[in-house]
């Protein structure tokens, strides 16, 4: 294992990982609830979290692991065990240490107690341990549940001793669900209060609320010497899902989406800030599960870990010779994919001083591990400046990413009348397959005939991997994204039309481009310290309000929008803004009318104006690239379905130029430098049909 750099505040011979302590909780079974409320994800999430902590150098005896169906834990996740573990931490730790508190399982709500944290809805969020019971009217709480103020008291006790606390909740606490998604095999980590016997609230609930009242954890003393950061998988009115991940991969397991996104972001960010990790998580959700927006609070701009206990830097991983191959302590969560190319070093590489002794090409990969075989081709070695392969000379070493793959394929499920594993109105009434009829047969003929699917688009029977769904409704074939809107708003083609084949080809081409653009946001996350963006809306009264974050902002039809841009980074930037609507239409927002899209560093803000249309869900896509002298890159051509360019460039430029034109099955090859030189940000807004 690679040891992190020794922090200045650490004792001699002590690594930062030895300053980390934690409580890791995963609840999959509930002894006193119906078996239908069991979860599969926590028993898979906990081992992943423990692997990540181990690779940061955290000793196992510094962790209390309470989980069911996970080997080697310290006990079951009961209320008493969880609270006892939290209470024991302050006496085990010292000032400057890091406390990592992780909870995966169901959440719910119960009537609030006291007035200090009064909320408009009159409910407190609760976490459900394994032995949670029912509502106790005499005590005024759900028996066995852990309330936010109890966790807050544990956090305050740690902070009072100068301990930095990082709290992670992969659960949701609201019975109010967001709009449905066409994502199969999804379970939500929330139990409605009525299932726990919680009585409906009286209509006289106090209407006092504050921003702090919306938090799960009630932390009183913001001036305590120890720092504090909290990551929540969902807002209090949204859902925290678990589903098979990675999507479309063979052998995938059920994981909490938030845990998966968190570990993926940590692998990419390493010793970056909490805010950088948060932005990567939001980018992943924007492309995978846009109905939910995770929430983050606390000292987000600090580096991950306590000041005396930072994380390992990303991008360099141990590798051990195993037979012909090397086993690598990193995997898909680190961005490694089959056919990724890694440089092998005999020792930790130092910039400008260390040279690789060989190349490894990945032939097998899991979420947390990979296996690579040495590259023997002298031409390929020479291309990377390696005179000869000396991988056989070492029993172990370290690797660094040279090139990885970005999946550009858009996968389409159907055509079918329904899909058995999807929710209504897309699912089937029974578990059986809907019988084929003339309309379905006609739709299948259209979708499978030569030339219908654009390059880069393929049909799939794996619903977990699908980006688009073809649904037959009467004589219409609808093309629906996984983020599902009412079917009456879905774009489609008339199966009885003479132009049905050409119409379907056109719709799929547009859908391919729009879906691929949005999905790339997960691979090229927003860099908030590079480009300042502010989107404002002018309402009917003439007043202006700011649209913030990734949440679905409501906007009246025809409202005026103003977008402010300013380059606040250290490099000149090329900036393109595209608008995508529910019908897969792409409209250039900036630049227009041949204006330059070059934003030089240090220049004043510029303003771009537009109007909110059409009705429905819309997305603003901000694509940012480091400018190269004499090579301006305006991506406005992506708005024109019939326009293509030869992909003679490299990096994101080539990737975007190939969308809709690349051969089927293509996986783009990207270097780490190319990935780091570009970013994509998504802002969603809902335009109402009325004014």
XYZ file of C-alpha atoms in Angstrom:
691
model
C 0.000 0.000 0.000
C 1.193 3.522 -0.759
C 1.622 5.612 2.380
C 0.258 9.176 2.234
C 2.687 12.027 2.659
C 3.411 12.738 6.318
C 1.452 15.760 7.526
C 3.265 18.423 9.497
C 1.025 17.942 12.524
C 1.427 14.179 12.612
C 3.720 12.514 15.112
C 7.053 11.124 13.830
C 6.407 7.973 11.811
C 2.651 8.568 11.838
C 0.716 8.739 8.573
C -2.397 10.904 8.120
C -4.539 7.764 7.800
C -3.683 6.924 11.398
C -5.393 10.165 12.451
C -8.696 8.933 10.979
C -11.346 7.187 13.088
C -14.875 6.290 12.151
C -18.216 4.573 12.517
C -19.493 2.777 9.399
C -23.161 1.714 9.490
C -25.078 -0.312 6.900
C -28.639 -1.486 7.576
C -30.206 -3.905 5.114
C -32.603 -5.891 7.327
C -35.240 -4.614 9.736
C -36.244 -7.174 12.361
C -39.602 -5.584 13.180
C -40.648 -4.399 9.709
C -42.078 -6.426 6.859
C -39.412 -8.157 4.757
C -40.451 -6.055 1.762
C -38.575 -3.126 3.361
C -35.218 -4.930 3.264
C -32.422 -3.299 1.262
C -29.735 -5.038 -0.790
C -27.368 -2.109 -1.246
C -25.883 -1.442 2.227
C -24.213 -4.857 2.421
C -22.403 -4.002 -0.845
C -21.741 -0.358 0.035
C -19.987 -1.024 3.355
C -17.177 -3.205 1.898
C -16.510 -0.564 -0.773
C -16.289 2.174 1.856
C -13.968 0.022 3.985
C -11.729 -0.678 0.971
C -11.444 3.053 0.312
C -10.597 3.778 3.955
C -8.025 0.973 4.069
C -6.307 2.340 0.992
C -6.070 5.720 2.695
C -4.096 4.047 5.473
C -6.878 4.007 8.093
C -6.226 1.151 10.587
C -9.110 -1.301 10.874
C -9.130 -0.990 14.680
C -9.885 2.722 14.277
C -13.257 1.830 12.746
C -16.429 0.480 14.308
C -18.312 -1.364 11.564
C -21.968 -2.158 12.265
C -23.686 -3.898 9.356
C -25.679 -6.980 8.479
C -24.568 -9.543 5.869
C -21.001 -8.140 5.824
C -18.179 -10.441 7.054
C -15.888 -9.233 9.806
C -18.062 -6.510 11.304
C -18.087 -5.434 14.943
C -21.787 -6.119 15.422
C -25.256 -5.540 14.082
C -26.513 -1.989 13.401
C -28.932 -1.668 16.322
C -29.835 1.635 17.953
C -27.789 0.902 21.075
C -24.739 -0.280 19.118
C -24.759 2.802 16.860
C -25.175 5.314 19.692
C -22.566 3.534 21.827
C -20.064 3.627 18.968
C -20.651 7.346 18.472
C -20.360 8.033 22.195
C -17.051 6.150 22.451
C -15.261 8.079 19.698
C -14.328 11.300 21.593
C -12.363 9.338 24.222
C -10.421 7.459 21.535
C -9.383 10.522 19.551
C -7.388 13.698 20.027
C -7.565 17.247 18.712
C -6.757 17.405 14.987
C -8.058 13.904 14.261
C -10.670 13.110 11.629
C -13.993 11.373 12.426
C -15.708 9.750 9.431
C -19.331 8.817 10.134
C -21.116 6.867 7.386
C -24.756 5.695 7.417
C -26.484 3.627 4.720
C -30.071 2.458 5.119
C -33.636 3.671 5.385
C -34.678 7.025 6.717
C -38.086 8.345 7.677
C -39.730 11.158 9.621
C -41.492 11.656 12.931
C -43.158 14.656 14.617
C -40.551 17.070 15.887
C -39.817 17.525 19.557
C -39.251 20.949 21.120
C -39.185 24.354 19.471
C -35.506 25.058 18.814
C -35.529 23.277 15.466
C -39.160 23.932 14.572
C -40.014 23.179 10.962
C -42.854 24.166 8.698
C -43.821 20.549 8.059
C -43.589 19.645 11.769
C -41.370 16.605 11.072
C -37.912 15.557 12.202
C -35.771 13.302 10.020
C -34.772 9.959 11.536
C -32.402 7.106 10.642
C -33.765 3.574 11.049
C -31.482 1.032 12.788
C -31.994 -2.698 12.417
C -34.225 -2.907 15.533
C -36.477 0.062 14.737
C -40.054 -0.421 15.895
C -43.302 1.490 15.680
C -44.546 4.837 16.861
C -44.816 5.065 20.653
C -47.557 7.552 21.472
C -46.546 7.719 25.128
C -42.936 8.658 24.335
C -43.856 10.700 21.278
C -41.306 9.040 18.965
C -40.643 5.980 16.801
C -39.230 3.273 19.046
C -35.622 2.479 18.224
C -35.179 5.264 15.651
C -32.213 7.651 15.828
C -33.249 11.282 15.474
C -31.185 14.003 13.885
C -30.647 15.800 17.175
C -29.092 12.639 18.671
C -26.558 12.406 15.869
C -26.023 16.157 16.214
C -25.145 15.713 19.896
C -22.491 13.135 18.940
C -21.061 15.493 16.329
C -20.946 18.347 18.848
C -19.109 16.193 21.387
C -16.430 15.400 18.805
C -16.063 18.981 17.607
C -15.766 20.263 21.167
C -12.484 18.322 21.392
C -11.087 19.831 18.209
C -11.970 16.821 16.050
C -13.000 17.357 12.427
C -16.224 15.481 11.557
C -17.259 14.251 8.112
C -20.799 12.903 8.126
C -22.197 10.939 5.149
C -25.847 9.824 4.920
C -26.851 7.553 2.033
C -30.528 7.552 2.959
C -33.516 9.772 2.415
C -36.051 10.902 4.949
C -39.064 12.138 3.058
C -42.143 10.192 2.013
C -42.672 12.765 -0.742
C -41.191 11.271 -3.900
C -39.873 13.203 -6.871
C -41.115 12.657 -10.409
C -40.714 9.113 -11.639
C -37.699 7.886 -13.570
C -37.584 5.180 -16.188
C -34.837 3.384 -14.296
C -35.443 -0.321 -13.584
C -34.689 -2.152 -10.354
C -34.629 1.004 -8.243
C -35.443 0.971 -4.516
C -35.727 4.119 -2.456
C -34.065 4.311 0.950
C -37.056 5.743 2.771
C -39.899 4.304 4.823
C -43.083 6.428 4.877
C -43.987 7.525 8.441
C -47.387 5.787 8.186
C -45.620 2.404 7.850
C -44.054 3.100 11.260
C -47.428 3.998 12.728
C -46.649 7.712 12.927
C -49.988 9.543 13.219
C -50.831 12.243 10.683
C -49.865 15.694 11.893
C -52.550 18.051 13.121
C -53.316 21.022 10.919
C -52.106 23.340 13.676
C -48.403 22.543 13.215
C -46.259 25.598 13.847
C -45.106 27.349 10.689
C -41.674 28.396 11.965
C -38.742 27.382 9.816
C -35.166 28.311 9.071
C -32.518 27.001 6.657
C -30.892 25.064 9.497
C -34.213 23.415 10.303
C -34.056 21.495 7.024
C -30.902 19.646 8.039
C -30.974 16.087 9.232
C -28.259 16.716 11.805
C -28.976 19.507 14.264
C -25.593 21.033 15.116
C -25.782 23.992 17.490
C -22.223 25.250 17.959
C -20.780 26.405 14.643
C -17.849 28.018 16.518
C -16.571 24.737 18.010
C -12.827 24.167 17.459
C -13.398 21.044 15.340
C -14.567 21.438 11.753
C -17.673 19.872 10.226
C -18.841 18.730 6.793
C -22.046 16.809 6.002
C -22.989 15.018 2.780
C -26.650 14.011 2.341
C -27.861 11.745 -0.471
C -31.024 13.787 -1.022
C -32.897 16.932 -0.110
C -35.648 16.446 2.467
C -38.267 16.283 -0.321
C -36.340 13.958 -2.634
C -35.412 10.293 -2.920
C -32.144 8.411 -2.346
C -32.104 5.379 -4.665
C -30.183 2.123 -4.758
C -29.853 0.273 -8.065
C -27.553 -2.086 -10.002
C -24.213 -0.347 -10.677
C -22.257 0.278 -12.810
C -25.139 0.530 -15.255
C -25.003 -2.070 -17.979
C -21.919 -3.879 -16.677
C -22.025 -7.686 -16.270
C -21.868 -8.888 -12.683
C -23.056 -5.570 -11.277
C -24.408 -5.389 -7.725
C -26.958 -3.226 -5.965
C -25.356 -0.089 -4.525
C -26.568 3.159 -3.106
C -26.231 5.664 -5.947
C -24.857 8.271 -3.548
C -22.173 5.972 -2.117
C -21.127 4.941 -5.618
C -20.982 8.565 -6.804
C -19.080 9.628 -3.657
C -16.371 6.984 -3.994
C -16.059 7.672 -7.712
C -15.657 11.394 -7.013
C -13.094 10.761 -4.265
C -11.062 8.548 -6.590
C -10.953 11.358 -9.151
C -10.469 14.252 -6.710
C -8.121 12.683 -4.186
C -6.731 15.446 -1.996
C -9.023 18.082 -3.527
C -11.660 19.951 -1.583
C -15.022 18.730 -0.338
C -16.611 21.187 -2.747
C -14.778 19.612 -5.695
C -16.066 16.193 -4.647
C -19.580 17.640 -4.278
C -19.471 19.059 -7.813
C -18.373 15.717 -9.207
C -21.252 13.990 -7.409
C -23.720 16.539 -8.779
C -22.350 16.035 -12.295
C -22.830 12.282 -11.975
C -26.408 12.685 -10.730
C -27.171 15.141 -13.537
C -26.389 12.474 -16.110
C -27.648 9.355 -14.251
C -30.488 10.299 -11.889
C -31.560 13.947 -12.310
C -34.643 13.633 -10.084
C -32.457 13.908 -6.964
C -30.010 16.607 -5.890
C -27.690 15.623 -3.033
C -27.035 18.258 -0.391
C -23.737 19.386 1.140
C -22.983 21.703 4.048
C -20.161 22.817 6.306
C -16.562 23.772 5.568
C -16.650 22.581 1.969
C -13.671 24.575 0.694
C -11.106 22.795 2.854
C -9.042 19.833 1.643
C -10.562 16.435 2.373
C -9.598 15.176 5.800
C -8.646 17.039 8.924
C -5.829 19.609 8.387
C -3.408 17.105 9.935
C -4.855 14.091 8.084
C -5.214 14.721 4.315
C -6.022 12.096 1.724
C -3.731 10.409 -0.755
C -3.223 12.257 -4.006
C -5.166 10.640 -6.862
C -3.879 8.988 -9.979
C -1.061 6.776 -8.632
C -1.887 3.245 -7.431
C 0.049 0.206 -6.154
C 0.511 -2.716 -8.544
C 1.660 -6.224 -7.627
C 3.037 -8.801 -10.058
C 0.741 -11.836 -10.118
C 1.884 -14.402 -12.671
C 1.969 -12.720 -16.059
C -0.361 -9.879 -15.036
C -0.229 -7.100 -12.475
C -2.993 -6.625 -9.890
C -3.763 -2.931 -9.419
C -5.379 -1.360 -6.359
C -7.876 0.701 -8.320
C -10.814 -0.004 -10.591
C -13.865 1.435 -12.251
C -14.408 3.871 -9.405
C -11.008 5.338 -10.349
C -11.945 5.677 -14.014
C -10.137 2.525 -15.134
C -11.906 0.565 -17.871
C -10.991 -2.446 -20.011
C -8.232 -1.489 -22.484
C -7.115 1.470 -20.344
C -3.386 2.105 -20.720
C -1.272 2.542 -17.562
C 2.372 3.507 -17.087
C 4.269 1.190 -14.707
C 6.933 2.631 -12.397
C 9.335 0.841 -10.063
C 8.755 3.480 -7.360
C 6.516 6.471 -6.726
C 7.073 8.760 -9.759
C 8.467 12.234 -9.185
C 7.680 14.846 -11.817
C 10.557 15.204 -14.258
C 12.719 12.572 -12.525
C 11.042 9.171 -12.839
C 10.580 7.243 -16.053
C 8.167 4.322 -16.529
C 9.642 0.859 -16.903
C 6.730 -0.481 -18.913
C 3.126 -0.207 -20.015
C 0.120 -2.179 -18.764
C -3.097 -2.675 -20.712
C -6.100 -3.440 -18.513
C -7.790 -6.733 -19.360
C -10.110 -7.128 -16.354
C -11.596 -4.653 -13.915
C -13.980 -4.515 -10.943
C -15.173 -1.499 -8.982
C -12.097 -1.434 -6.762
C -9.439 -3.567 -8.521
C -7.986 -4.102 -11.975
C -5.609 -6.483 -13.718
C -3.284 -5.476 -16.532
C -0.876 -7.308 -18.812
C 2.468 -5.845 -19.909
C 2.640 -4.322 -23.394
C 5.440 -5.936 -25.420
C 4.998 -4.123 -28.755
C 8.192 -2.016 -29.171
C 6.384 0.500 -31.371
C 3.779 1.225 -28.719
C 6.454 1.445 -26.025
C 8.470 3.864 -28.148
C 5.390 6.040 -28.703
C 5.305 6.633 -24.928
C 9.058 7.178 -24.610
C 9.855 3.768 -23.094
C 12.945 2.116 -24.663
C 12.031 -1.451 -23.577
C 9.663 -3.387 -21.344
C 11.222 -4.078 -17.922
C 8.013 -5.017 -16.109
C 9.349 -8.534 -15.479
C 12.153 -7.051 -13.348
C 9.875 -5.916 -10.507
C 7.635 -7.782 -8.081
C 5.623 -4.660 -7.371
C 5.421 -1.045 -8.402
C 2.967 1.745 -8.982
C 0.901 2.739 -12.008
C -0.404 6.001 -13.386
C -3.187 6.447 -15.923
C -2.115 7.326 -19.456
C -5.318 6.763 -21.405
C -8.757 5.547 -20.434
C -11.986 4.918 -22.289
C -15.071 7.117 -22.401
C -18.163 5.204 -23.449
C -19.904 7.185 -26.201
C -22.521 4.578 -27.144
C -26.196 5.525 -26.635
C -28.260 2.404 -25.913
C -31.930 2.046 -26.823
C -34.389 -0.460 -25.309
C -37.427 -1.675 -27.228
C -39.570 -1.161 -29.165
C -42.203 -2.626 -26.853
C -45.621 -1.813 -25.446
C -44.213 -1.993 -21.936
C -41.209 -3.083 -19.916
C -41.855 -5.495 -17.059
C -39.291 -4.039 -14.633
C -40.206 -0.378 -15.154
C -42.683 1.633 -13.071
C -46.095 2.694 -14.374
C -47.037 3.888 -16.926
C -44.107 2.221 -18.683
C -44.235 -1.138 -16.900
C -46.454 -4.104 -17.711
C -49.510 -4.994 -15.655
C -48.009 -8.447 -15.009
C -44.497 -9.849 -14.997
C -45.078 -11.472 -18.349
C -44.067 -9.984 -21.673
C -46.767 -8.055 -23.505
C -47.908 -9.901 -26.641
C -46.619 -8.643 -29.963
C -49.130 -6.933 -32.236
C -49.091 -5.234 -35.600
C -47.933 -1.858 -34.215
C -45.082 -3.386 -32.211
C -44.001 -5.470 -35.195
C -44.051 -2.380 -37.419
C -42.020 -0.430 -34.858
C -39.436 -3.206 -34.606
C -39.144 -3.354 -38.366
C -38.477 0.393 -38.517
C -35.946 0.397 -35.671
C -33.954 -2.555 -36.982
C -33.818 -1.720 -40.651
C -30.491 -0.614 -42.072
C -29.723 3.073 -41.647
C -32.325 3.801 -38.959
C -29.992 3.855 -35.957
C -27.381 6.617 -36.135
C -23.743 5.583 -35.733
C -22.997 5.289 -32.025
C -26.530 4.071 -31.195
C -27.398 0.429 -30.556
C -30.410 -1.582 -29.400
C -30.132 -3.359 -26.068
C -32.170 -5.845 -24.061
C -30.441 -4.709 -20.841
C -32.838 -2.158 -19.363
C -30.290 -1.126 -16.715
C -28.001 0.099 -19.479
C -30.640 1.866 -21.604
C -30.440 5.618 -22.208
C -33.597 5.715 -24.344
C -36.770 3.637 -24.479
C -38.972 3.021 -27.542
C -42.593 2.713 -26.404
C -45.494 1.801 -28.676
C -48.702 3.636 -27.803
C -51.482 2.995 -30.289
C -50.145 3.941 -33.706
C -47.332 6.066 -32.277
C -43.774 5.087 -31.425
C -42.495 7.271 -28.567
C -38.818 7.968 -27.864
C -38.468 8.538 -24.112
C -35.478 9.401 -21.968
C -34.877 7.693 -18.629
C -35.855 10.950 -16.923
C -39.499 10.470 -17.773
C -42.020 13.210 -18.388
C -45.736 12.637 -19.075
C -46.142 10.410 -22.093
C -48.363 12.940 -23.829
C -45.308 15.227 -23.994
C -42.972 12.568 -25.401
C -41.633 13.005 -28.920
C -42.525 10.248 -31.351
C -43.446 9.219 -34.877
C -46.668 8.091 -36.539
C -46.230 4.411 -37.405
C -48.852 4.694 -40.157
C -47.094 7.586 -41.881
C -45.309 7.058 -45.190
C -42.391 9.024 -43.696
C -42.241 6.973 -40.475
C -38.778 5.540 -41.207
C -37.259 8.927 -42.002
C -39.004 10.564 -39.033
C -37.694 7.923 -36.611
C -34.187 8.266 -38.001
C -34.331 12.041 -37.461
C -35.661 11.752 -33.889
C -33.052 9.169 -32.922
C -30.272 11.320 -34.344
C -31.369 14.301 -32.250
C -31.923 12.106 -29.198
C -28.469 10.577 -29.581
C -26.770 13.965 -29.550
C -28.730 15.378 -26.635
C -28.392 12.261 -24.466
C -24.672 11.913 -25.203
C -24.041 15.568 -24.331
C -25.786 15.254 -20.972
C -24.117 11.928 -20.151
C -20.641 13.341 -20.736
C -21.114 15.667 -17.767
C -20.179 12.768 -15.480
C -16.801 12.391 -17.241
C -16.067 16.131 -17.447
C -17.381 17.631 -14.173
C -17.875 21.341 -13.622
C -14.898 23.359 -12.334
C -16.437 26.231 -10.326
C -13.057 27.953 -9.843
C -12.573 28.201 -13.614
C -15.714 29.831 -15.002
C -18.225 31.945 -13.059
C -21.773 31.407 -14.337
C -24.915 33.073 -13.062
C -28.345 32.547 -14.631
C -31.096 35.009 -13.706
C -34.774 35.230 -14.636
C -36.905 38.362 -15.006
C -40.500 37.792 -13.892
C -43.703 39.585 -14.911
C -43.119 42.349 -12.340
C -39.726 43.158 -13.815
C -37.817 41.727 -10.850
C -34.821 39.470 -11.271
C -34.091 36.235 -9.392
C -31.137 33.839 -9.601
C -31.490 30.220 -10.698
C -29.000 28.244 -8.671
C -27.572 24.774 -8.281
C -28.742 21.671 -10.130
C -32.328 21.778 -8.928
C -35.223 21.972 -11.380
C -36.035 25.688 -11.377
C -39.623 26.705 -12.397
C -39.804 29.406 -15.083
C -42.856 30.897 -16.830
C -43.023 30.525 -20.604
C -41.384 33.464 -22.362
C -39.584 34.779 -19.288
C -36.359 36.610 -20.047
C -33.169 34.877 -18.983
C -29.800 36.509 -18.440
C -26.581 34.486 -18.292
C -23.452 36.131 -16.901
C -20.071 34.587 -17.737
C -16.633 35.447 -16.393
C -13.337 33.643 -16.705
C -11.972 33.526 -13.141
C -9.330 30.880 -13.821
C -5.717 30.974 -14.931
C -6.212 29.957 -18.595
C -8.039 31.403 -21.578
C -11.261 29.474 -22.220
C -13.526 28.592 -25.140
C -17.124 28.532 -23.878
C -20.187 27.123 -25.657
C -23.723 27.155 -24.214
C -26.418 24.917 -25.717
C -30.065 24.557 -24.700
C -31.722 21.122 -24.900
C -35.493 20.671 -24.650
C -37.829 17.740 -23.963
C -38.097 16.961 -27.673
C -34.314 16.556 -28.002
C -34.025 19.892 -29.773
C -30.626 21.601 -29.387
C -30.376 25.388 -29.718
C -27.146 27.425 -29.578
C -27.270 30.070 -26.843
C -23.660 31.252 -26.922
C -21.941 32.120 -29.158
C -24.423 33.342 -31.794
C -24.146 35.530 -34.871
C -20.463 34.670 -35.367
C -19.411 36.253 -32.090
C -16.232 34.983 -30.477
C -16.606 32.467 -27.672
C -13.095 33.090 -26.353
C -13.082 34.283 -22.727
C -9.644 35.507 -21.767
C -8.491 35.201 -18.184
C -9.001 38.278 -16.056
C -11.565 39.962 -18.331
C -14.857 41.483 -17.165
C -18.166 39.646 -17.105
C -20.168 39.298 -20.279
C -23.948 38.945 -20.471
C -25.971 36.640 -22.720
C -29.745 37.119 -23.035
C -32.482 34.711 -24.062
C -36.058 33.622 -23.446
C -37.495 30.572 -21.723
C -39.016 28.291 -24.333
C -40.371 25.804 -25.200
C -42.580 24.478 -22.386
C -41.356 21.440 -20.453
C -38.030 20.475 -18.953
C -35.030 22.212 -20.463
C -31.300 22.000 -19.868
C -28.552 24.558 -20.335
C -25.280 22.804 -21.183
C -22.111 24.834 -20.497
C -19.121 23.303 -22.315
C -15.768 24.783 -21.309
C -12.381 24.013 -22.877
C -8.944 25.479 -22.406
C -8.367 27.722 -25.422
C -5.574 26.915 -27.829
C -3.990 29.687 -29.885
C -5.278 29.795 -33.442
C -7.756 26.933 -32.852
C -11.117 28.365 -31.756
C -13.690 25.738 -30.925
C -17.340 26.744 -31.284
C -19.651 23.769 -30.718
C -22.774 25.445 -32.049
C -22.783 23.025 -34.981
C -24.080 20.349 -32.595
C -27.463 22.081 -32.802
C -27.742 21.152 -36.489
C -28.641 17.462 -37.008
C -27.257 17.366 -40.536
C -23.930 19.006 -39.753
C -20.861 16.970 -38.927
C -17.134 17.598 -38.710
C -14.166 15.345 -39.199
C -12.845 14.286 -35.778
C -9.230 15.237 -36.512
C -8.710 16.849 -33.114
C -8.121 15.194 -29.732
C -9.799 15.296 -26.323
C -13.332 16.560 -25.745
C -13.288 18.370 -29.104
C -12.947 15.106 -31.006
C -15.401 13.359 -28.712
C -18.123 15.930 -29.353
C -17.436 16.099 -33.081
C -18.005 12.338 -33.307
C -21.378 12.322 -31.527
C -23.868 10.921 -34.006
C -21.196 9.952 -36.515
C -18.802 7.565 -34.757
C -18.916 3.824 -35.571
C -21.189 1.740 -33.393
C -19.582 0.411 -30.258
C -16.884 3.062 -30.163
C -15.166 3.790 -26.853
C -13.190 7.012 -27.111
C -9.619 6.976 -25.817
C -8.792 9.935 -23.573
C -5.677 10.964 -21.689
C -5.845 12.371 -18.167
C -4.639 15.759 -19.450
C -7.424 15.819 -22.041
C -10.050 15.002 -19.426
C -8.736 17.713 -17.113
C -8.706 20.387 -19.841
C -12.500 20.489 -20.287
C -15.677 20.578 -18.216
C -19.433 20.335 -18.723
C -22.032 21.925 -16.436
C -25.791 21.314 -16.580
C -28.511 23.664 -15.303
C -32.057 22.280 -15.503
C -35.197 24.393 -15.505
C -38.907 23.673 -15.977
C -40.799 26.010 -18.277
C -44.515 26.160 -17.498
C -47.056 26.022 -20.310
C -48.775 29.213 -19.119
C -47.370 32.694 -18.747
